[in-house]
């Protein structure tokens, strides 16, 4: 077993899945890292982590985590398919967070394999072996929002994502729905994460949250934060709206579904309250102790037809399933993120 000194934790709870091994894919990624840390904080270390670390700095997210083993994706799939299966431990659940999360990814075949095919393979294995399966869907499946943000099964087949990333997630939702995996005797659960922000997203480059990007811009040069202008008359510059979710809440929802294997379905993970980019950036300035200084710049033409101007999760289905914990407000989440992670990290990097 691997041990380190510190664990990043979230809210208090008790993990009920003990004894067997739990798999977390995408474990060195943003939500994955925070999920493993929270499992550790709840006393669970019998974990098999799956991720491809590559040559970047994502490996640093593993610092502070406790687990049994870490293997790359291909090796895990080999074991799933029977090559080296004797080395595969007895598994009680899979939290599948490993995927390409870049909404701008153009390689459709890569997304088809990495997001849809990978998820389908793990789901089928979990169904055959009686393991709980919780996977990451996405709010990107909702497309332009013209049909709203309702996670009811009757709406899912009607959705039209705006990019291949969203479509790759939508494909699996449709496949699982068609095959009855949300409502059979051993149901699976999907999580439609809205705009998640928080610690350990540093490696995501351009896919980092605007909270992270804004904090960096505030600390550089004239301290000015750049936001996209609106190219639709009904929205003023910076007044485009999103449902922003603190990663601690995203983890809590994910693990609640893991701990309640009788619950099936695909569920929105959002606050149910839409806020503007101006609200978000103003909160970052406030947490940093500085006055707002925002500049609005043209949105690249390549994004304009695929840009969501408004998202707001409908939380009714999740609440009806029994999830009762309130979501963190935007101001409280950003304050916690800045004070407990971004500012200390910036100080360390200064030397």
Tab-separated table of C-alpha atoms in Angstrom:
chain	number	residue	atom	x	y	z
A	1	UNK	CA	0.000	0.000	0.000
A	2	UNK	CA	1.177	3.532	-0.785
A	3	UNK	CA	1.105	6.165	1.960
A	4	UNK	CA	1.824	9.887	2.061
A	5	UNK	CA	1.460	12.645	4.598
A	6	UNK	CA	-1.568	14.747	3.763
A	7	UNK	CA	-5.016	14.143	2.336
A	8	UNK	CA	-7.299	16.773	0.826
A	9	UNK	CA	-10.753	16.155	2.323
A	10	UNK	CA	-14.350	17.295	2.004
A	11	UNK	CA	-17.429	16.883	4.221
A	12	UNK	CA	-17.826	14.324	6.974
A	13	UNK	CA	-19.447	10.998	6.118
A	14	UNK	CA	-18.890	7.278	6.533
A	15	UNK	CA	-17.952	5.047	3.633
A	16	UNK	CA	-19.874	1.778	3.673
A	17	UNK	CA	-18.057	-0.153	0.961
A	18	UNK	CA	-15.238	-1.975	2.743
A	19	UNK	CA	-13.190	-5.113	2.244
A	20	UNK	CA	-13.179	-5.478	-1.517
A	21	UNK	CA	-11.311	-3.177	-3.878
A	22	UNK	CA	-12.863	-0.040	-5.361
A	23	UNK	CA	-11.572	1.170	-8.727
A	24	UNK	CA	-11.264	4.872	-9.543
A	25	UNK	CA	-10.393	5.638	-13.161
A	26	UNK	CA	-9.009	9.039	-14.087
A	27	UNK	CA	-7.637	8.988	-10.552
A	28	UNK	CA	-4.903	11.561	-11.147
A	29	UNK	CA	-7.342	13.909	-12.864
A	30	UNK	CA	-9.318	16.736	-11.358
A	31	UNK	CA	-12.484	15.148	-9.975
A	32	UNK	CA	-10.728	11.778	-9.713
A	33	UNK	CA	-7.995	13.069	-7.431
A	34	UNK	CA	-10.504	14.742	-5.134
A	35	UNK	CA	-12.627	11.593	-5.100
A	36	UNK	CA	-9.697	9.408	-4.019
A	37	UNK	CA	-8.728	11.919	-1.337
A	38	UNK	CA	-12.240	11.927	0.076
A	39	UNK	CA	-12.366	8.134	0.070
A	40	UNK	CA	-9.079	8.218	1.998
A	41	UNK	CA	-10.509	10.732	4.459
A	42	UNK	CA	-13.415	8.381	5.054
A	43	UNK	CA	-10.968	5.602	5.865
A	44	UNK	CA	-10.930	3.702	2.576
A	45	UNK	CA	-7.504	2.896	1.142
A	46	UNK	CA	-8.184	-0.439	-0.584
A	47	UNK	CA	-8.280	1.340	-3.922
A	48	UNK	CA	-7.082	0.459	-7.401
A	49	UNK	CA	-6.291	3.657	-9.272
A	50	UNK	CA	-6.316	3.740	-13.074
A	51	UNK	CA	-4.854	6.563	-15.159
A	52	UNK	CA	-2.356	7.408	-17.868
A	53	UNK	CA	0.138	9.888	-16.436
A	54	UNK	CA	2.037	10.725	-19.629
A	55	UNK	CA	4.953	13.145	-19.535
A	56	UNK	CA	3.193	16.091	-17.918
A	57	UNK	CA	2.797	17.095	-14.298
A	58	UNK	CA	-0.523	15.359	-13.616
A	59	UNK	CA	1.330	12.794	-11.509
A	60	UNK	CA	1.737	15.455	-8.830
A	61	UNK	CA	-1.967	15.106	-8.038
A	62	UNK	CA	-1.136	11.699	-6.571
A	63	UNK	CA	0.835	13.278	-3.741
A	64	UNK	CA	-0.936	12.702	-0.442
A	65	UNK	CA	-3.129	9.832	-1.632
A	66	UNK	CA	-3.274	6.321	-0.152
A	67	UNK	CA	-4.089	3.331	-2.358
A	68	UNK	CA	-3.158	-0.255	-3.148
A	69	UNK	CA	-2.042	0.051	-6.753
A	70	UNK	CA	-1.912	2.389	-9.745
A	71	UNK	CA	-1.983	1.046	-13.301
A	72	UNK	CA	-2.361	2.589	-16.782
A	73	UNK	CA	-5.587	2.309	-18.755
A	74	UNK	CA	-4.396	-0.306	-21.264
A	75	UNK	CA	-3.182	-2.613	-18.509
A	76	UNK	CA	-6.500	-2.308	-16.690
A	77	UNK	CA	-8.418	-3.077	-19.879
A	78	UNK	CA	-6.178	-6.066	-20.545
A	79	UNK	CA	-7.063	-7.445	-17.136
A	80	UNK	CA	-10.752	-6.732	-17.726
A	81	UNK	CA	-10.536	-8.637	-21.015
A	82	UNK	CA	-8.811	-11.588	-19.361
A	83	UNK	CA	-5.112	-10.919	-20.059
A	84	UNK	CA	-3.527	-11.086	-16.614
A	85	UNK	CA	-6.962	-11.436	-15.073
A	86	UNK	CA	-5.487	-13.321	-12.131
A	87	UNK	CA	-3.897	-10.024	-11.081
A	88	UNK	CA	-7.272	-8.277	-10.996
A	89	UNK	CA	-8.505	-7.992	-7.390
A	90	UNK	CA	-12.065	-8.628	-6.272
A	91	UNK	CA	-13.872	-5.392	-7.067
A	92	UNK	CA	-16.948	-3.972	-5.319
A	93	UNK	CA	-17.338	-0.828	-7.381
A	94	UNK	CA	-15.975	1.278	-10.229
A	95	UNK	CA	-16.032	5.067	-10.202
A	96	UNK	CA	-15.325	5.791	-13.843
A	97	UNK	CA	-14.027	9.337	-14.224
A	98	UNK	CA	-11.362	8.623	-16.842
A	99	UNK	CA	-12.130	10.357	-20.140
A	100	UNK	CA	-10.981	13.080	-22.471
A	101	UNK	CA	-12.669	16.157	-20.983
A	102	UNK	CA	-11.579	18.664	-23.631
A	103	UNK	CA	-14.700	20.165	-25.197
A	104	UNK	CA	-12.526	21.421	-28.060
A	105	UNK	CA	-11.108	17.974	-28.982
A	106	UNK	CA	-11.533	17.439	-32.739
A	107	UNK	CA	-10.504	13.782	-33.050
A	108	UNK	CA	-13.907	12.122	-33.103
A	109	UNK	CA	-12.475	8.598	-33.339
A	110	UNK	CA	-10.354	9.207	-30.233
A	111	UNK	CA	-13.387	10.457	-28.319
A	112	UNK	CA	-15.443	7.514	-29.559
A	113	UNK	CA	-12.881	5.055	-28.201
A	114	UNK	CA	-11.758	6.874	-25.056
A	115	UNK	CA	-15.110	8.188	-23.825
A	116	UNK	CA	-17.819	5.901	-25.222
A	117	UNK	CA	-16.049	2.581	-25.821
A	118	UNK	CA	-14.035	2.621	-22.584
A	119	UNK	CA	-17.124	3.397	-20.519
A	120	UNK	CA	-19.183	0.723	-22.245
A	121	UNK	CA	-16.517	-1.933	-21.635
A	122	UNK	CA	-16.312	-1.169	-17.915
A	123	UNK	CA	-20.076	-1.006	-17.559
A	124	UNK	CA	-20.518	-4.439	-19.153
A	125	UNK	CA	-17.824	-5.926	-16.928
A	126	UNK	CA	-19.400	-4.409	-13.808
A	127	UNK	CA	-22.827	-5.759	-14.791
A	128	UNK	CA	-21.395	-9.238	-15.313
A	129	UNK	CA	-19.486	-9.233	-12.016
A	130	UNK	CA	-21.992	-7.518	-9.722
A	131	UNK	CA	-19.877	-4.416	-9.123
A	132	UNK	CA	-21.397	-0.986	-8.594
A	133	UNK	CA	-20.776	1.302	-11.586
A	134	UNK	CA	-20.838	5.098	-11.326
A	135	UNK	CA	-19.649	7.084	-14.313
A	136	UNK	CA	-19.114	10.657	-15.450
A	137	UNK	CA	-21.552	12.023	-17.977
A	138	UNK	CA	-21.602	15.761	-18.680
A	139	UNK	CA	-23.823	18.834	-18.914
A	140	UNK	CA	-22.373	19.175	-22.428
A	141	UNK	CA	-24.939	16.562	-23.471
A	142	UNK	CA	-27.618	19.270	-23.234
A	143	UNK	CA	-26.304	21.157	-26.241
A	144	UNK	CA	-27.638	24.698	-26.610
A	145	UNK	CA	-30.110	24.220	-23.763
A	146	UNK	CA	-33.158	24.690	-25.972
A	147	UNK	CA	-34.715	21.605	-24.362
A	148	UNK	CA	-33.762	22.736	-20.878
A	149	UNK	CA	-31.547	20.882	-18.411
A	150	UNK	CA	-33.860	18.124	-17.277
A	151	UNK	CA	-32.226	14.740	-16.591
A	152	UNK	CA	-35.490	12.828	-16.951
A	153	UNK	CA	-35.066	9.730	-19.112
A	154	UNK	CA	-37.797	10.885	-21.480
A	155	UNK	CA	-35.709	13.942	-22.418
A	156	UNK	CA	-32.369	12.168	-22.960
A	157	UNK	CA	-33.075	10.792	-26.488
A	158	UNK	CA	-34.053	14.273	-27.694
A	159	UNK	CA	-30.790	16.008	-26.743
A	160	UNK	CA	-28.382	17.294	-29.397
A	161	UNK	CA	-24.873	18.088	-28.069
A	162	UNK	CA	-22.944	20.918	-29.723
A	163	UNK	CA	-19.543	19.191	-29.856
A	164	UNK	CA	-18.093	15.716	-30.213
A	165	UNK	CA	-17.061	15.631	-26.548
A	166	UNK	CA	-20.668	16.103	-25.493
A	167	UNK	CA	-21.834	13.600	-28.094
A	168	UNK	CA	-19.366	10.944	-26.887
A	169	UNK	CA	-20.880	11.263	-23.404
A	170	UNK	CA	-24.401	11.322	-24.806
A	171	UNK	CA	-23.770	8.105	-26.740
A	172	UNK	CA	-23.161	6.172	-23.559
A	173	UNK	CA	-26.184	7.686	-21.795
A	174	UNK	CA	-28.330	6.572	-24.748
A	175	UNK	CA	-26.804	3.084	-24.831
A	176	UNK	CA	-27.301	2.583	-21.088
A	177	UNK	CA	-30.881	3.837	-21.322
A	178	UNK	CA	-31.667	1.604	-24.325
A	179	UNK	CA	-30.324	-1.474	-22.528
A	180	UNK	CA	-32.136	-0.775	-19.276
A	181	UNK	CA	-29.018	-0.395	-17.153
A	182	UNK	CA	-30.485	2.489	-15.138
A	183	UNK	CA	-33.465	0.471	-13.976
A	184	UNK	CA	-32.545	-3.216	-13.886
A	185	UNK	CA	-31.884	-5.306	-10.788
A	186	UNK	CA	-28.314	-4.052	-10.640
A	187	UNK	CA	-28.562	-0.436	-11.819
A	188	UNK	CA	-25.769	1.915	-12.793
A	189	UNK	CA	-25.577	5.660	-12.098
A	190	UNK	CA	-24.274	8.506	-14.244
A	191	UNK	CA	-23.390	12.020	-13.130
A	192	UNK	CA	-23.940	15.017	-15.410
A	193	UNK	CA	-21.372	17.407	-13.974
A	194	UNK	CA	-22.001	21.057	-14.731
A	195	UNK	CA	-19.155	23.656	-14.479
A	196	UNK	CA	-16.929	22.153	-11.797
A	197	UNK	CA	-14.091	24.171	-10.245
A	198	UNK	CA	-11.704	23.580	-7.366
A	199	UNK	CA	-8.321	22.235	-6.203
A	200	UNK	CA	-6.129	20.007	-8.373
A	201	UNK	CA	-7.257	21.201	-11.786
A	202	UNK	CA	-3.854	22.825	-12.500
A	203	UNK	CA	-2.876	20.217	-15.116
A	204	UNK	CA	-5.943	20.822	-17.310
A	205	UNK	CA	-4.327	23.622	-19.336
A	206	UNK	CA	-7.031	25.459	-21.310
A	207	UNK	CA	-9.751	23.287	-19.743
A	208	UNK	CA	-9.062	24.762	-16.302
A	209	UNK	CA	-11.971	26.604	-14.717
A	210	UNK	CA	-12.275	30.356	-15.127
A	211	UNK	CA	-11.743	30.572	-11.354
A	212	UNK	CA	-8.251	29.136	-11.774
A	213	UNK	CA	-7.503	31.226	-14.863
A	214	UNK	CA	-8.802	34.420	-13.234
A	215	UNK	CA	-6.711	33.936	-10.116
A	216	UNK	CA	-3.618	33.606	-12.301
A	217	UNK	CA	-4.465	36.737	-14.303
A	218	UNK	CA	-5.113	38.742	-11.131
A	219	UNK	CA	-1.606	37.929	-9.929
A	220	UNK	CA	0.052	38.980	-13.201
A	221	UNK	CA	0.782	42.372	-14.772
A	222	UNK	CA	-2.050	44.842	-14.338
A	223	UNK	CA	-4.243	42.267	-12.593
A	224	UNK	CA	-6.872	42.413	-15.321
A	225	UNK	CA	-9.136	39.430	-16.010
A	226	UNK	CA	-10.307	38.805	-19.577
A	227	UNK	CA	-13.774	37.448	-20.305
A	228	UNK	CA	-15.476	36.750	-23.606
A	229	UNK	CA	-17.803	39.370	-24.991
A	230	UNK	CA	-21.355	38.284	-25.656
A	231	UNK	CA	-22.298	37.786	-29.283
A	232	UNK	CA	-25.996	37.510	-28.547
A	233	UNK	CA	-28.031	40.660	-27.868
A	234	UNK	CA	-30.025	39.176	-24.993
A	235	UNK	CA	-26.836	38.780	-22.924
A	236	UNK	CA	-24.551	41.642	-21.913
A	237	UNK	CA	-20.785	41.091	-21.874
A	238	UNK	CA	-19.857	38.802	-18.997
A	239	UNK	CA	-23.508	38.065	-18.279
A	240	UNK	CA	-23.439	34.643	-19.917
A	241	UNK	CA	-24.589	32.220	-17.228
A	242	UNK	CA	-23.461	28.874	-15.890
A	243	UNK	CA	-24.252	26.530	-13.032
A	244	UNK	CA	-20.915	26.512	-11.160
A	245	UNK	CA	-20.237	23.509	-8.889
A	246	UNK	CA	-17.515	23.284	-6.267
A	247	UNK	CA	-15.571	20.048	-6.662
A	248	UNK	CA	-16.274	19.029	-3.053
A	249	UNK	CA	-19.975	18.878	-3.930
A	250	UNK	CA	-19.263	16.948	-7.131
A	251	UNK	CA	-17.337	14.385	-5.077
A	252	UNK	CA	-20.069	14.129	-2.450
A	253	UNK	CA	-22.723	13.412	-5.082
A	254	UNK	CA	-20.481	10.845	-6.781
A	255	UNK	CA	-19.705	8.970	-3.589
A	256	UNK	CA	-23.311	9.124	-2.422
A	257	UNK	CA	-24.260	7.286	-5.595
A	258	UNK	CA	-21.425	4.806	-5.040
A	259	UNK	CA	-22.686	4.110	-1.524
A	260	UNK	CA	-26.296	3.626	-2.646
A	261	UNK	CA	-26.139	0.838	-5.246
A	262	UNK	CA	-29.927	0.474	-5.346
A	263	UNK	CA	-30.203	3.883	-7.056
A	264	UNK	CA	-30.001	3.962	-10.831
A	265	UNK	CA	-30.187	6.721	-13.402
A	266	UNK	CA	-28.265	9.612	-14.838
A	267	UNK	CA	-28.347	12.606	-12.503
A	268	UNK	CA	-27.551	16.297	-12.810
A	269	UNK	CA	-24.785	17.488	-10.520
A	270	UNK	CA	-25.356	21.218	-10.266
A	271	UNK	CA	-26.512	23.796	-7.748
A	272	UNK	CA	-29.733	24.579	-9.594
A	273	UNK	CA	-28.758	28.264	-9.524
A	274	UNK	CA	-27.213	29.888	-12.590
A	275	UNK	CA	-24.654	32.672	-12.074
A	276	UNK	CA	-22.812	34.995	-14.467
A	277	UNK	CA	-19.140	35.033	-15.385
A	278	UNK	CA	-19.056	38.536	-13.889
A	279	UNK	CA	-20.315	37.095	-10.582
A	280	UNK	CA	-17.607	34.448	-10.669
A	281	UNK	CA	-14.727	36.817	-11.442
A	282	UNK	CA	-15.949	39.361	-8.889
A	283	UNK	CA	-15.895	36.603	-6.256
A	284	UNK	CA	-12.293	35.704	-7.201
A	285	UNK	CA	-11.245	39.347	-6.827
A	286	UNK	CA	-13.031	39.531	-3.450
A	287	UNK	CA	-11.317	36.378	-2.183
A	288	UNK	CA	-7.997	37.814	-3.380
A	289	UNK	CA	-8.648	41.109	-1.573
A	290	UNK	CA	-8.649	43.191	-4.759
A	291	UNK	CA	-11.066	45.348	-6.755
A	292	UNK	CA	-12.507	43.958	-10.005
A	293	UNK	CA	-10.776	44.931	-13.253
A	294	UNK	CA	-12.445	43.055	-16.124
A	295	UNK	CA	-11.741	43.365	-19.852
A	296	UNK	CA	-14.087	41.849	-22.438
A	297	UNK	CA	-12.518	40.286	-25.534
A	298	UNK	CA	-13.995	38.808	-28.705
A	299	UNK	CA	-14.898	35.142	-28.576
A	300	UNK	CA	-13.044	33.098	-31.237
A	301	UNK	CA	-15.305	32.468	-34.206
A	302	UNK	CA	-14.665	28.738	-33.931
A	303	UNK	CA	-16.446	28.728	-30.554
A	304	UNK	CA	-19.375	31.026	-31.253
A	305	UNK	CA	-21.710	28.423	-32.734
A	306	UNK	CA	-20.872	25.877	-30.035
A	307	UNK	CA	-20.988	28.143	-26.989
A	308	UNK	CA	-23.503	27.602	-24.194
A	309	UNK	CA	-24.818	30.968	-23.011
A	310	UNK	CA	-26.861	29.536	-20.179
A	311	UNK	CA	-26.828	26.357	-18.120
A	312	UNK	CA	-28.729	25.536	-14.956
A	313	UNK	CA	-29.095	22.061	-13.559
A	314	UNK	CA	-32.539	20.832	-12.672
A	315	UNK	CA	-31.825	19.062	-9.350
A	316	UNK	CA	-35.250	17.488	-8.785
A	317	UNK	CA	-34.303	13.946	-9.814
A	318	UNK	CA	-31.258	13.836	-7.537
A	319	UNK	CA	-33.259	15.217	-4.614
A	320	UNK	CA	-36.093	12.761	-5.238
A	321	UNK	CA	-33.547	9.924	-5.145
A	322	UNK	CA	-32.628	10.989	-1.619
A	323	UNK	CA	-29.619	13.301	-1.865
A	324	UNK	CA	-30.270	16.053	0.701
A	325	UNK	CA	-26.984	17.888	1.218
A	326	UNK	CA	-27.022	21.585	0.157
A	327	UNK	CA	-24.586	22.749	-2.501
A	328	UNK	CA	-21.863	25.270	-1.722
A	329	UNK	CA	-22.616	28.834	-2.847
A	330	UNK	CA	-20.380	30.330	-5.544
A	331	UNK	CA	-18.887	32.909	-3.189
A	332	UNK	CA	-18.191	30.366	-0.416
A	333	UNK	CA	-16.692	27.849	-2.830
A	334	UNK	CA	-14.392	30.381	-4.473
A	335	UNK	CA	-13.316	31.788	-1.108
A	336	UNK	CA	-12.402	28.302	0.115
A	337	UNK	CA	-10.603	27.455	-3.143
A	338	UNK	CA	-8.564	30.661	-3.143
A	339	UNK	CA	-7.674	30.656	0.542
A	340	UNK	CA	-6.952	26.957	1.063
A	341	UNK	CA	-5.382	26.081	-2.271
A	342	UNK	CA	-4.671	28.763	-4.876
A	343	UNK	CA	-2.982	31.307	-2.611
A	344	UNK	CA	-0.878	28.748	-0.667
A	345	UNK	CA	0.142	27.126	-3.955
A	346	UNK	CA	1.123	30.482	-5.448
A	347	UNK	CA	3.271	31.197	-2.391
A	348	UNK	CA	5.014	27.846	-2.665
A	349	UNK	CA	5.760	28.384	-6.344
A	350	UNK	CA	7.356	31.738	-5.524
A	351	UNK	CA	9.866	29.816	-3.500
